[in-house]
CSV table of C-alpha atoms in Angstrom, one decimal:
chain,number,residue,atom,x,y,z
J,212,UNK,CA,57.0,102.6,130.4
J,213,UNK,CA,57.4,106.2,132.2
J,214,UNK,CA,60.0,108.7,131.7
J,215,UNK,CA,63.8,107.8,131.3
J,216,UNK,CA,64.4,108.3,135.3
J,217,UNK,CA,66.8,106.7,138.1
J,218,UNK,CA,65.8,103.2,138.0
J,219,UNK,CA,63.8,101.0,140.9
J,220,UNK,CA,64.9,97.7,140.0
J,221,UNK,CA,62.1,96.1,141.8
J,222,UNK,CA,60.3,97.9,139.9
J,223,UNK,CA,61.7,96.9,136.7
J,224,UNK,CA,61.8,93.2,138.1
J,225,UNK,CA,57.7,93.8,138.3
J,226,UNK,CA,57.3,94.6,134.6
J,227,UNK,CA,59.7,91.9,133.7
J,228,UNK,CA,57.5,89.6,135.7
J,229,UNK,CA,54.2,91.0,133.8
J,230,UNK,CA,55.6,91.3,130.3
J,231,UNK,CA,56.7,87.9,130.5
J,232,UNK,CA,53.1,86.7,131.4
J,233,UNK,CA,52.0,88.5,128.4
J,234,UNK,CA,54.2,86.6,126.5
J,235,UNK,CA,53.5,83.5,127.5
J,236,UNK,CA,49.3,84.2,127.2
J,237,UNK,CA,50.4,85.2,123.4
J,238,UNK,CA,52.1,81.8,123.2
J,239,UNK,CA,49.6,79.8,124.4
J,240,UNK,CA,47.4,81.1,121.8
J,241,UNK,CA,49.6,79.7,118.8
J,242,UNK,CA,48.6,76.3,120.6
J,243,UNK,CA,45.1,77.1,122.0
J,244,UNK,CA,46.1,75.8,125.7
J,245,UNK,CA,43.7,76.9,128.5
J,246,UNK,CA,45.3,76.4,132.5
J,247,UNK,CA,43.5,76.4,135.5
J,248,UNK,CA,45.9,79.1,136.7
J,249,UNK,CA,44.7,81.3,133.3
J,250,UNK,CA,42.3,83.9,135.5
J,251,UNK,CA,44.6,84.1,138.7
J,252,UNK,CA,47.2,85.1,136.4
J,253,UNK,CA,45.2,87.5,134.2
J,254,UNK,CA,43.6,89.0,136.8
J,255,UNK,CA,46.2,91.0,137.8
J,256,UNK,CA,48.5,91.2,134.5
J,257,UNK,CA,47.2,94.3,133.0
J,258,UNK,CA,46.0,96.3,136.0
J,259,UNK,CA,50.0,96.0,137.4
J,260,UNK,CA,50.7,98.1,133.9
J,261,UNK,CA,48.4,100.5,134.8
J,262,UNK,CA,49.0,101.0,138.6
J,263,UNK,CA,52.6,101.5,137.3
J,264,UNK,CA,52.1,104.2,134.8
J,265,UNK,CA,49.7,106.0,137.7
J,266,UNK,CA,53.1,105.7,140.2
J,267,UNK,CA,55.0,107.4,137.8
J,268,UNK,CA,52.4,110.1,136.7
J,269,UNK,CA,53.5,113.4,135.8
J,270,UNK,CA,51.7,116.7,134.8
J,271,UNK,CA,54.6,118.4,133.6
J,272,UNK,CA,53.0,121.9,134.2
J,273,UNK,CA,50.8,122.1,131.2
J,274,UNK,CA,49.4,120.8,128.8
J,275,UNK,CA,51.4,121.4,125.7
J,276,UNK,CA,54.4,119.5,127.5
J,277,UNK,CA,52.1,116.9,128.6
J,278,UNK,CA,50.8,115.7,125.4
J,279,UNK,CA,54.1,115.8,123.4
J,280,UNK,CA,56.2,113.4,125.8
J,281,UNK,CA,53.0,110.7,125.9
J,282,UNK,CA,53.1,111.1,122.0
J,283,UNK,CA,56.4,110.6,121.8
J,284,UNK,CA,56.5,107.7,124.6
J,285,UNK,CA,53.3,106.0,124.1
J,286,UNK,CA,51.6,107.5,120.6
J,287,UNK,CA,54.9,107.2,117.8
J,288,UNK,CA,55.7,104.1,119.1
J,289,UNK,CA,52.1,102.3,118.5
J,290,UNK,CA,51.7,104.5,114.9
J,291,UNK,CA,54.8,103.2,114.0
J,292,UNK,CA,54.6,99.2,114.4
J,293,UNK,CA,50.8,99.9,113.6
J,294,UNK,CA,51.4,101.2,109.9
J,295,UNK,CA,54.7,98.7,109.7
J,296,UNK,CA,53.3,95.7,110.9
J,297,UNK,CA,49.4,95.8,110.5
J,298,UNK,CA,49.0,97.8,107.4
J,299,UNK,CA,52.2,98.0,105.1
J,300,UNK,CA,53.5,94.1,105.5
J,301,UNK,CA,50.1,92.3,105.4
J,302,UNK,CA,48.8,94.4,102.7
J,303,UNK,CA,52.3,93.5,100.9
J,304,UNK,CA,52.6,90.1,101.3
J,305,UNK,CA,48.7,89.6,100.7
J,306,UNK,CA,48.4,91.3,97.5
J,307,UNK,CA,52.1,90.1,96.1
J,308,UNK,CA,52.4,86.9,98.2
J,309,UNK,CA,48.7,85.8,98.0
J,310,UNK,CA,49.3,85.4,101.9
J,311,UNK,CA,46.4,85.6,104.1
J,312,UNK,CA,46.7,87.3,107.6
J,313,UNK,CA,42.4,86.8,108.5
J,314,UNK,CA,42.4,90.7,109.0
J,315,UNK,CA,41.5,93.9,107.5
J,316,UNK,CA,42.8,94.4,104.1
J,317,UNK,CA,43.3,97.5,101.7
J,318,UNK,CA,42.5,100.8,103.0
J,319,UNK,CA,40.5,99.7,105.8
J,320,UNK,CA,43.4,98.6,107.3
J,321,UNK,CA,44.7,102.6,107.9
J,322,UNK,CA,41.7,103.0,110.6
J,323,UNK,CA,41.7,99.4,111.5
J,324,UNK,CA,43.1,100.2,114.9
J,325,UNK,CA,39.9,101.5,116.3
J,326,UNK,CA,38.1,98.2,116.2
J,327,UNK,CA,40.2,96.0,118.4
J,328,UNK,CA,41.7,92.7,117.0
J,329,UNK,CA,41.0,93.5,113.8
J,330,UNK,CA,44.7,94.2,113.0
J,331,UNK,CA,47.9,91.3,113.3
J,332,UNK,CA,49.8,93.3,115.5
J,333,UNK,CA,47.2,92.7,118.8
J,334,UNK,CA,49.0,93.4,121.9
J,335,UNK,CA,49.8,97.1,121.0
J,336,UNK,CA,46.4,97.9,121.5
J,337,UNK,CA,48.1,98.8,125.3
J,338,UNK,CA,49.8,101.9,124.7
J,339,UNK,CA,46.8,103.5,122.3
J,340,UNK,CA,44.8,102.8,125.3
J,341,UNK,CA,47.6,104.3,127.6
J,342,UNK,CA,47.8,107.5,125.8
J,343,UNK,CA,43.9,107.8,126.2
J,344,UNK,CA,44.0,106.7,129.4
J,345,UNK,CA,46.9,109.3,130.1
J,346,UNK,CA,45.0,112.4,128.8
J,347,UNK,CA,41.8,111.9,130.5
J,348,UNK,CA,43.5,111.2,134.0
J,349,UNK,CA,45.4,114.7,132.9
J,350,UNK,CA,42.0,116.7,132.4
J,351,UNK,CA,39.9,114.9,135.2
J,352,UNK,CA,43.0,116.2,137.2
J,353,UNK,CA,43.3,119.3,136.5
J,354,UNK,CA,39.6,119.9,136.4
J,355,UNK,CA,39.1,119.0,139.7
J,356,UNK,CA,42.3,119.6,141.8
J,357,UNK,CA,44.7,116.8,142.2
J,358,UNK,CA,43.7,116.0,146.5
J,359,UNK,CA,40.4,116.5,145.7
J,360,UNK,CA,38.2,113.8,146.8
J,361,UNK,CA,36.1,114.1,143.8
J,362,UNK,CA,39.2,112.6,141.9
J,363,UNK,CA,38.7,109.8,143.3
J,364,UNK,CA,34.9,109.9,142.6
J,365,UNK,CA,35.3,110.4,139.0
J,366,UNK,CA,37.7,107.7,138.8
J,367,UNK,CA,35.4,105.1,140.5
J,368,UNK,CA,32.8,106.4,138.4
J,369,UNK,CA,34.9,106.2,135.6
J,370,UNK,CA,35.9,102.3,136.5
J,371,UNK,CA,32.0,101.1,137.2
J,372,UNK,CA,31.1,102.7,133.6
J,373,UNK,CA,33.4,101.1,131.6
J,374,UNK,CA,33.2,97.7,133.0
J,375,UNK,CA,29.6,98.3,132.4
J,376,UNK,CA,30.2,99.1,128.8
J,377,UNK,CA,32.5,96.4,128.0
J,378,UNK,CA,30.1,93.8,129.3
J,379,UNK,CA,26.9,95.7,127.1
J,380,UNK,CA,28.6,96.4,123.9
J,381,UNK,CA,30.7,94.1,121.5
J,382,UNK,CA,32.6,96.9,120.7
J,383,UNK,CA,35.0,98.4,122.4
J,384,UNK,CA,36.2,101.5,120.1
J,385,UNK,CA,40.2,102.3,120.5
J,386,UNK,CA,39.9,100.5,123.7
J,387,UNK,CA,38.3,103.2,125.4
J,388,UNK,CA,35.7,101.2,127.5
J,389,UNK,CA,39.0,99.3,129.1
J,390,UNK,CA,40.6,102.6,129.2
J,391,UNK,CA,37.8,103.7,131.4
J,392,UNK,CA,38.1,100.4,133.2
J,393,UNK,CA,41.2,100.5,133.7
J,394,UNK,CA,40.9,104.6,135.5
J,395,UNK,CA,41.2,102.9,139.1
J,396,UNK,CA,44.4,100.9,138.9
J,397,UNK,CA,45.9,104.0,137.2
J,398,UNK,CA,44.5,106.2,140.0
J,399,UNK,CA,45.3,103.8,142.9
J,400,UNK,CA,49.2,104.0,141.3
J,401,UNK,CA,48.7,107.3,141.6
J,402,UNK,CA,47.8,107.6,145.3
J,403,UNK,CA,50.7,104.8,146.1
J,404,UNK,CA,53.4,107.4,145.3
J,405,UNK,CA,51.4,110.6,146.5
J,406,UNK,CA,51.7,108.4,149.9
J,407,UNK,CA,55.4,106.9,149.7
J,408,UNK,CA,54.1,103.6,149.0
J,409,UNK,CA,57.3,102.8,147.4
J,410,UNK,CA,59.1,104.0,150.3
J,411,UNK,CA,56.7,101.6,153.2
J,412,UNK,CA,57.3,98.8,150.5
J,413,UNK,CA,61.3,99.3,150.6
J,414,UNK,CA,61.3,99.3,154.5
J,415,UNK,CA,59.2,96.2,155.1
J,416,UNK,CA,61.8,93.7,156.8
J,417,UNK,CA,61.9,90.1,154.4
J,418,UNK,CA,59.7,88.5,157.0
J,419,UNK,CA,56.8,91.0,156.9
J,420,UNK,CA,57.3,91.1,152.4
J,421,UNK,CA,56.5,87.1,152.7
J,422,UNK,CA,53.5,87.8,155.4
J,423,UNK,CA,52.0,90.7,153.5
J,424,UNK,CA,52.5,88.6,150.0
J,425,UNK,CA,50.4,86.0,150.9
J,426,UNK,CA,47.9,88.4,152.6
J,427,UNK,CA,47.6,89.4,148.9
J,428,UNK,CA,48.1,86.3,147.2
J,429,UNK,CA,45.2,84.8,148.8
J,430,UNK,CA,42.1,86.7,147.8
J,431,UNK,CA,43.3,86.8,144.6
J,432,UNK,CA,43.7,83.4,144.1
J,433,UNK,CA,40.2,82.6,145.2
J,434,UNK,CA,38.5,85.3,143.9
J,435,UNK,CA,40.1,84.6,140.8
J,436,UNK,CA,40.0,80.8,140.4
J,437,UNK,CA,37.1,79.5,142.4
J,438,UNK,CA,34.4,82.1,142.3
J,439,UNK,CA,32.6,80.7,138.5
J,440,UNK,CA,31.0,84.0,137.6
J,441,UNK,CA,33.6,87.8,137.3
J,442,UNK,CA,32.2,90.8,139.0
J,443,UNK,CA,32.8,94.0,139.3
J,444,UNK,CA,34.0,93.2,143.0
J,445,UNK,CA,36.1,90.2,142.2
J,446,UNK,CA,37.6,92.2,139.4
J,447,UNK,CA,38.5,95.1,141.1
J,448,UNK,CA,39.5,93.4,144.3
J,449,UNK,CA,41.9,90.9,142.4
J,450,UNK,CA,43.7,93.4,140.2
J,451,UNK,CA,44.8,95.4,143.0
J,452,UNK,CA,45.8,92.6,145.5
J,453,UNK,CA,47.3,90.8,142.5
J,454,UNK,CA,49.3,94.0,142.1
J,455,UNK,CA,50.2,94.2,145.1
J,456,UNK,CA,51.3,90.8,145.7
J,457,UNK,CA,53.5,91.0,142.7
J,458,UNK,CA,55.2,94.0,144.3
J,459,UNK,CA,56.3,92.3,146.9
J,460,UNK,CA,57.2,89.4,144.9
J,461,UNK,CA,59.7,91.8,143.4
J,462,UNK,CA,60.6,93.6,146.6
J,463,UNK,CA,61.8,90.3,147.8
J,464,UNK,CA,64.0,89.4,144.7
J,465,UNK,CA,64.6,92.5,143.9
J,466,UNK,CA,66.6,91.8,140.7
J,467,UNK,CA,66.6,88.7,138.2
J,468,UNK,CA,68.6,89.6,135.6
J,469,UNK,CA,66.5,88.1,132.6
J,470,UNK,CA,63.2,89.3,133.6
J,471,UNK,CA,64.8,92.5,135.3
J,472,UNK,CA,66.6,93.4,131.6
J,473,UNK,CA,63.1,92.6,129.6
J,474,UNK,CA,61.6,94.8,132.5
J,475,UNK,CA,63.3,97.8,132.0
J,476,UNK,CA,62.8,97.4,128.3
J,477,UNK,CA,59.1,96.2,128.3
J,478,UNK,CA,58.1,98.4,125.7
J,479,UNK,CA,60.4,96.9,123.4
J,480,UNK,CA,58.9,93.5,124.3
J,481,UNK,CA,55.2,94.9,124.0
J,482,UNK,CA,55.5,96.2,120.8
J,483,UNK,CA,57.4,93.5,118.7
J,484,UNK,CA,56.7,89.8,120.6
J,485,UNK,CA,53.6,89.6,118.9
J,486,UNK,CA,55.1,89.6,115.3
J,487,UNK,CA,57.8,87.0,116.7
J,488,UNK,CA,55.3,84.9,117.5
J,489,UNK,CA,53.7,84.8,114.1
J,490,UNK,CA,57.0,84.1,112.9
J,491,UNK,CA,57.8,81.6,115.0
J,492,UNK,CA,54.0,79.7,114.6
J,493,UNK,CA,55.6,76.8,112.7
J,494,UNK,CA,58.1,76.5,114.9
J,495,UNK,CA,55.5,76.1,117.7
J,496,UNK,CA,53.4,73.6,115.8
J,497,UNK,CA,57.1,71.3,114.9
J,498,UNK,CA,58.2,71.2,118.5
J,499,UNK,CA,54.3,70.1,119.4
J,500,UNK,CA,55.0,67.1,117.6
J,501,UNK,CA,58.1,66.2,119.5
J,502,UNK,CA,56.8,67.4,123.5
J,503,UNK,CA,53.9,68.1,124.8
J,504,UNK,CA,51.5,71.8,124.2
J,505,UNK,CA,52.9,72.9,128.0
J,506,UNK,CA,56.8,72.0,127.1
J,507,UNK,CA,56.4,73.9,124.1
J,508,UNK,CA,54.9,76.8,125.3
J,509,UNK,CA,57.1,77.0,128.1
J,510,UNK,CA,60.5,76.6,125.9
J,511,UNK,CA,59.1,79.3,123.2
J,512,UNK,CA,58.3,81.9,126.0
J,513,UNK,CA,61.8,81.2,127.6
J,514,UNK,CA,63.7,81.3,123.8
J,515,UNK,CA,61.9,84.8,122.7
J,516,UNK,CA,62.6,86.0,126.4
J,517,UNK,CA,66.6,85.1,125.4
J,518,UNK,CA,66.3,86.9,122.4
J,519,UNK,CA,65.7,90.4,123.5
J,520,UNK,CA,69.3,90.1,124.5
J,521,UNK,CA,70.5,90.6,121.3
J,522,UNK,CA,67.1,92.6,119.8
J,523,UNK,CA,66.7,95.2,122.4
J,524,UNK,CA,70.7,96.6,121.4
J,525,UNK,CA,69.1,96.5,117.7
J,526,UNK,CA,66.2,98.2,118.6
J,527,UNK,CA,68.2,101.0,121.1
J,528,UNK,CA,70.5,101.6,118.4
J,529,UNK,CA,68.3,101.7,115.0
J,530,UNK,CA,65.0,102.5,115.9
J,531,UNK,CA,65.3,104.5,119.2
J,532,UNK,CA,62.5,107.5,118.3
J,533,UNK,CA,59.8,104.6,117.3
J,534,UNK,CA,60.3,102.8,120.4
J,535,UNK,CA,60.2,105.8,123.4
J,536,UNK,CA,64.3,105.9,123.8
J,537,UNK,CA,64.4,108.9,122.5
J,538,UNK,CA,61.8,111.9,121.4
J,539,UNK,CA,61.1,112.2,118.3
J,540,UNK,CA,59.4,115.3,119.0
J,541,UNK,CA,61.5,118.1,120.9
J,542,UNK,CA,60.0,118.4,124.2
């Protein structure tokens, strides 16, 4: 979700691999399935997202600069399929339709967005909470020098606080608890290309990728699945040896061409699978009758995956400005 640079394609491979958990999670949701694997796999889904967009942070100089290229990458895109798809259709197709979508209705539904899962558009909620994220990093930054260990102070600080607040308060307004939260995966991204991580990563022999993934897979596998109660520890500790493991799960593939395209176009993915799912429900609920939840799930995910062959053209072509190929702001 960074700037429009020379490719990694493990890298690209990695967000494939993520966005396609988040679309399978969605999916699973039309059906209500639960899995035993459901915290390993979430405990490292989002924090990946943001360790990535800390690798590929960039100050730009100032400010000014700063703030117009996340608008234009992270901010136009969620306004846009915010006012499209959780204010204008629903409000359209309630009040002309009679169609019930269970969420905020009327005007309410302009400021919706700052009371999370109140609106039918859910997983977009990311990039809001990116931008935030994004601009805070930005001023903690340049308030207190970019080596300075009290960077990493504040963004510790930062972490502990807003998994406090998110387990003491119901609500979590614009997602800025898990924006807090979420401060050390961005910052330890952040640190992994200030020290060539990408670089030791790319250099590992295939034998040492295999050893080291497992060194990661482990903890976060038991942490994750057989320890009954989530801590701060647990949480931290599995979201960046989840991270890491599915780093070197991509270093050793390096490029599936599926999950590699859907990678390097995971915005796309982020902002529009969820309305294709709500689409699709019915078609969920027939196949159920046929095969089992697990089938179903599994040949949904795989059949929306497919599609983005033919929607992300669409989307490159006619909506490039709402969906961070191109500014819509001059930068």
């Amino acid at each position: 979700m960074g700037d429009h640079q020379k490719r990694i394609p493990f890298i690209d491979l990695a967000k494939g691999i993520c966005i396609t958990l988040v679309v399978f999670y969605h999916s699973k949701g039309v059906l209500h399935c639960n899995y035993l694997m459901d915290s390993f796999l979430m405990s490292f889904r989002l924090p990946l997202y943001f360790f990535l967009s800390g690798l590929f942070f960039k100050d730009y100089g100032n400010f000014r600069t700063f703030f117009i290229k996340k608008t234009n990458r992270l901010l136009i895109p969620f306004f846009f399929f915010y006012l499209c798809f959780s204010v204008l259709i629903p409000n359209v197709m309630h009040y002309c339709l009679g169609m019930n979508f269970e969420t905020v209705l009327g005007l309410p539904s302009l400021w919706a967005f700052i009371w999370p899962g109140q609106y039918p558009n859910i997983p977009i909620w990311f990039l809001l909470c990116l931008f935030l994220m994004n601009i805070y990093f930005w001023i903690v930054r340049k308030m207190v020098k970019e080596s300075s260990i009290f960077l990493l102070i504040i963004c510790i600080i930062s972490g502990i606080t807003g998994y406090w607040l998110i387990n003491h308060y119901e609500s979590d307004y614009c997602n800025l608890f898990k924006a807090l939260q979420s401060i050390p995966f961005f910052y330890f991204g952040y640190l992994f290309a200030h020290y060539e991580g990408l670089s030791v990563l790319q250099s590992l022999s295939k034998k040492r990728s295999i050893v080291c993934l497992f060194i990661f897979l482990i903890p976060t596998f038991i942490l994750s699945v057989f320890i009954p109660w989530p801590t701060i520890i647990t949480f931290y500790i599995c979201g960046i040896s989840g991270t890491l493991f599915i780093l070197l799960l991509a270093v050793l593939f390096q490029y599936l061409p599926l999950f590699s395209y859907i990678g390097h176009y995971s915005i796309i993915v982020l902002l529009t699978h969820g309305i294709f799912i709500r689409i699709l429900t019915p078609l969920y609920q027939y196949l159920n009758q046929s095969i089992s939840a697990t089938s179903t799930i599994v040949v949904m995910t795989l059949l929306l995956l497919l599609s983005y062959y033919i929607i992300i053209p669409l989307m490159c072509r006619y909506f490039p400005y709402v969906t961070a190929q191109r500014p819509l702001i001059k930068e």
